[in-house]
CSV table of C-alpha atoms in Angstrom, one decimal:
chain,number,residue,atom,x,y,z
Y,14,UNK,CA,3.1,-11.6,8.1
Y,15,UNK,CA,3.3,-10.5,4.4
Y,16,UNK,CA,0.0,-11.4,2.8
Y,17,UNK,CA,-0.4,-13.9,0.6
Y,18,UNK,CA,-1.3,-11.6,-2.9
Y,19,UNK,CA,2.2,-9.6,-2.0
Y,20,UNK,CA,4.9,-11.1,-5.0
Y,21,UNK,CA,2.4,-12.1,-7.6
Y,22,UNK,CA,1.0,-8.2,-7.2
Y,23,UNK,CA,4.6,-6.7,-7.6
Y,24,UNK,CA,5.0,-8.6,-10.4
Y,25,UNK,CA,1.9,-7.4,-11.9
Y,26,UNK,CA,2.3,-3.2,-10.6
Y,27,UNK,CA,5.6,-3.5,-12.3
Y,28,UNK,CA,4.2,-4.5,-16.1
Y,29,UNK,CA,1.2,-2.2,-15.2
Y,30,UNK,CA,3.7,0.4,-14.1
Y,31,UNK,CA,6.9,2.2,-14.8
Y,32,UNK,CA,6.0,4.6,-11.6
Y,33,UNK,CA,5.7,2.0,-9.7
Y,34,UNK,CA,8.6,-0.3,-10.8
Y,35,UNK,CA,11.3,2.2,-9.8
Y,36,UNK,CA,9.7,2.5,-6.6
Y,37,UNK,CA,9.0,-1.5,-5.9
Y,38,UNK,CA,12.6,-1.5,-7.1
Y,39,UNK,CA,14.0,0.6,-4.5
Y,40,UNK,CA,12.8,-1.2,-1.5
Y,41,UNK,CA,13.4,-4.9,-2.2
Y,42,UNK,CA,13.4,-6.6,0.7
Y,43,UNK,CA,10.4,-4.8,2.5
Y,44,UNK,CA,6.4,-5.6,2.3
Y,45,UNK,CA,3.8,-5.4,4.1
Y,46,UNK,CA,3.2,-6.6,7.1
Y,47,UNK,CA,-0.7,-7.4,8.2
Y,48,UNK,CA,-1.0,-6.8,12.4
Y,49,UNK,CA,-3.6,-10.2,13.4
Y,50,UNK,CA,-5.1,-8.7,15.8
Y,51,UNK,CA,-8.2,-7.0,14.9
Y,52,UNK,CA,-9.2,-4.4,17.9
Y,53,UNK,CA,-5.5,-3.0,18.5
Y,54,UNK,CA,-5.3,-2.0,14.3
Y,55,UNK,CA,-8.7,-0.1,15.2
Y,56,UNK,CA,-7.4,1.6,18.4
Y,57,UNK,CA,-3.6,2.2,16.7
Y,58,UNK,CA,-6.6,3.5,13.7
Y,59,UNK,CA,-8.1,5.8,16.2
Y,60,UNK,CA,-4.9,7.3,17.9
Y,61,UNK,CA,-3.9,7.6,14.8
Y,62,UNK,CA,-6.3,10.3,13.2
Y,63,UNK,CA,-5.2,13.9,12.2
Y,64,UNK,CA,-2.1,13.7,13.9
Y,65,UNK,CA,1.7,12.8,12.9
Y,66,UNK,CA,3.3,9.1,13.3
Y,67,UNK,CA,6.0,10.4,15.9
Y,68,UNK,CA,2.4,11.8,18.2
Y,69,UNK,CA,0.7,8.1,17.4
Y,70,UNK,CA,3.7,6.0,18.0
Y,71,UNK,CA,4.3,8.2,20.9
Y,72,UNK,CA,0.7,7.6,22.6
Y,73,UNK,CA,0.1,3.9,21.8
Y,74,UNK,CA,3.5,3.2,23.5
Y,75,UNK,CA,2.4,4.3,26.7
Y,76,UNK,CA,-1.4,3.0,26.1
Y,77,UNK,CA,-0.2,-0.6,25.3
Y,78,UNK,CA,2.4,-0.6,28.8
Y,79,UNK,CA,-0.6,0.5,31.1
Y,80,UNK,CA,-1.2,-3.3,31.1
Y,81,UNK,CA,0.2,-6.5,30.2
Y,82,UNK,CA,-2.7,-7.0,27.0
Y,83,UNK,CA,-4.5,-4.9,26.2
Y,84,UNK,CA,-8.5,-6.1,25.5
Y,85,UNK,CA,-11.8,-4.6,25.4
Y,86,UNK,CA,-12.5,-5.2,28.5
Y,87,UNK,CA,-9.1,-4.9,30.2
Y,88,UNK,CA,-9.2,-1.4,28.4
Y,89,UNK,CA,-12.8,-0.6,29.7
Y,90,UNK,CA,-11.3,-1.0,33.5
Y,91,UNK,CA,-8.5,2.1,32.1
Y,92,UNK,CA,-10.5,5.2,34.3
Y,93,UNK,CA,-10.0,7.7,31.6
Y,94,UNK,CA,-6.9,10.4,33.5
Y,95,UNK,CA,-5.0,7.3,33.1
Y,96,UNK,CA,-6.0,7.6,29.0
Y,97,UNK,CA,-5.8,11.2,29.1
Y,98,UNK,CA,-2.4,10.8,30.5
Y,99,UNK,CA,-1.4,9.0,27.9
Y,100,UNK,CA,-1.9,12.0,24.8
Y,101,UNK,CA,-5.8,10.8,24.5
Y,102,UNK,CA,-8.2,13.5,23.6
Y,103,UNK,CA,-12.0,13.2,25.3
Y,104,UNK,CA,-13.4,12.2,21.1
Y,105,UNK,CA,-10.3,9.6,20.5
Y,106,UNK,CA,-10.9,8.0,24.4
Y,107,UNK,CA,-15.3,8.6,23.5
Y,108,UNK,CA,-14.5,6.2,20.3
Y,109,UNK,CA,-12.0,3.5,21.7
Y,110,UNK,CA,-14.5,2.8,24.5
Y,111,UNK,CA,-16.8,2.7,20.8
Y,112,UNK,CA,-14.9,0.0,19.4
Y,113,UNK,CA,-14.3,-1.9,22.9
Y,114,UNK,CA,-17.8,-1.9,23.7
Y,115,UNK,CA,-18.6,-3.6,19.7
Y,116,UNK,CA,-15.9,-6.0,20.1
Y,117,UNK,CA,-17.8,-7.0,23.5
Y,118,UNK,CA,-21.4,-7.1,21.8
Y,119,UNK,CA,-20.7,-8.8,18.8
Y,120,UNK,CA,-18.0,-11.2,19.2
Y,121,UNK,CA,-19.9,-13.2,16.7
Y,122,UNK,CA,-19.2,-10.6,14.1
Y,123,UNK,CA,-15.0,-10.3,15.0
Y,124,UNK,CA,-14.4,-13.7,15.1
Y,125,UNK,CA,-16.0,-14.6,11.8
Y,126,UNK,CA,-14.4,-11.0,10.6
Y,127,UNK,CA,-11.3,-13.3,8.7
Y,128,UNK,CA,-13.3,-14.9,6.4
Y,129,UNK,CA,-16.4,-11.5,6.2
Y,130,UNK,CA,-16.8,-10.2,3.4
Y,131,UNK,CA,-15.2,-7.0,2.5
Y,132,UNK,CA,-19.3,-4.3,1.3
Y,133,UNK,CA,-20.2,-6.2,4.6
Y,134,UNK,CA,-17.1,-5.3,7.4
Y,135,UNK,CA,-17.4,-1.6,5.8
Y,136,UNK,CA,-21.2,-1.9,6.5
Y,137,UNK,CA,-20.7,-3.1,10.3
Y,138,UNK,CA,-17.8,-1.3,11.1
Y,139,UNK,CA,-19.1,2.4,10.1
Y,140,UNK,CA,-21.5,2.3,12.7
Y,141,UNK,CA,-19.3,2.5,15.6
Y,142,UNK,CA,-19.0,6.2,16.6
Y,143,UNK,CA,-15.7,8.1,15.6
Y,144,UNK,CA,-15.1,5.0,12.9
Y,145,UNK,CA,-15.2,7.1,9.1
Y,146,UNK,CA,-14.4,5.2,5.6
Y,147,UNK,CA,-9.9,6.3,6.1
Y,148,UNK,CA,-10.1,4.4,9.2
Y,149,UNK,CA,-12.1,0.9,7.4
Y,150,UNK,CA,-9.9,1.3,4.8
Y,151,UNK,CA,-6.7,1.3,6.7
Y,152,UNK,CA,-8.7,-1.7,8.6
Y,153,UNK,CA,-8.7,-3.6,5.5
Y,154,UNK,CA,-5.0,-2.8,3.9
Y,155,UNK,CA,-2.9,-3.6,7.3
Y,156,UNK,CA,-5.0,-5.7,9.7
Y,157,UNK,CA,-8.5,-7.4,6.7
Y,158,UNK,CA,-5.3,-8.7,3.8
Y,159,UNK,CA,-8.1,-7.0,1.7
Y,160,UNK,CA,-4.8,-6.6,-2.1
Y,161,UNK,CA,-7.1,-3.4,-3.5
Y,162,UNK,CA,-7.5,-1.3,-1.0
Y,163,UNK,CA,-7.3,2.5,-2.9
Y,164,UNK,CA,-7.2,4.7,0.2
Y,165,UNK,CA,-8.3,8.5,-1.6
Y,166,UNK,CA,-9.2,10.1,1.7
Y,167,UNK,CA,-5.4,9.3,3.1
Y,168,UNK,CA,-3.2,12.8,2.5
Y,169,UNK,CA,0.0,11.4,2.0
Y,170,UNK,CA,-1.1,8.5,0.0
Y,171,UNK,CA,-2.7,11.7,-2.3
Y,172,UNK,CA,0.3,13.6,-2.2
Y,173,UNK,CA,3.0,10.2,-2.9
Y,174,UNK,CA,0.9,10.0,-6.2
Y,175,UNK,CA,1.3,13.8,-6.2
Y,176,UNK,CA,5.1,13.9,-6.9
Y,177,UNK,CA,5.1,10.5,-8.2
Y,178,UNK,CA,3.3,11.3,-11.1
Y,179,UNK,CA,4.3,14.6,-11.4
Y,180,UNK,CA,0.8,15.8,-10.5
Y,181,UNK,CA,-0.5,19.1,-9.4
Y,182,UNK,CA,-2.5,18.8,-6.4
Y,183,UNK,CA,-6.0,18.7,-6.1
Y,184,UNK,CA,-5.7,15.5,-8.8
Y,185,UNK,CA,-9.1,15.2,-10.9
Y,186,UNK,CA,-10.9,12.3,-10.6
Y,187,UNK,CA,-10.6,10.9,-14.1
Y,188,UNK,CA,-6.6,10.8,-13.0
Y,189,UNK,CA,-7.1,8.6,-9.4
Y,190,UNK,CA,-10.2,6.2,-11.2
Y,191,UNK,CA,-7.2,5.7,-14.2
Y,192,UNK,CA,-4.6,4.6,-11.8
Y,193,UNK,CA,-7.1,2.7,-9.3
Y,194,UNK,CA,-8.0,0.8,-13.0
Y,195,UNK,CA,-4.3,0.4,-13.6
Y,196,UNK,CA,-3.6,-1.4,-10.3
Y,197,UNK,CA,-6.7,-3.2,-9.7
Y,198,UNK,CA,-6.8,-6.1,-8.4
Y,199,UNK,CA,-3.7,-4.9,-6.4
Y,200,UNK,CA,-3.8,-1.6,-5.4
Y,201,UNK,CA,-3.1,-1.8,-1.5
Y,202,UNK,CA,0.2,-2.9,-3.2
Y,203,UNK,CA,0.6,0.7,-4.7
Y,204,UNK,CA,-0.6,2.6,-1.6
Y,205,UNK,CA,1.8,1.5,0.1
Y,206,UNK,CA,4.9,1.3,-1.7
Y,207,UNK,CA,3.7,5.3,-2.7
Y,208,UNK,CA,3.4,5.8,1.4
Y,209,UNK,CA,7.1,3.8,1.7
Y,210,UNK,CA,8.6,6.3,-1.4
Y,211,UNK,CA,7.9,9.5,1.4
């Protein structure tokens, strides 16, 4: 499902930023698709940490083919040896189990998460060992549908800015802040199109 802010935000950014307008025009029929399964989304982010997209996709496919329905409870019943066969490291298995425990122990919060304030979600998810700011940014962007995520810790995002705005790495904080101000409240859209540009 496309976020409800998408079309309005595209017009806003195209008027504000010539570089972004050029990229947006290259992908006229494409948009971010929200993943409405919070549990799967967080697991996908853990799997994707520090590995290539193709390696992450291969692991995800193997994991999700182990059981017809991967839920916090069914995941807890999968033996570590099976998870390792999917290519998951010992550390990622631990983190995925931590997420399962969190979902089983915080059912009220999970149920109300779609209506919960972004800052409260950040404070709650950061408590899970294995989840950092990058994972939370990805979650808010791809699942919660937040419109103004600016993932300055994402290497692809930074590389895309460097390439499209012809700025040498490392990018200065001053330049990043100026982009964030220019794009707000639609930084999520800018982020997504910059990733596409790569």
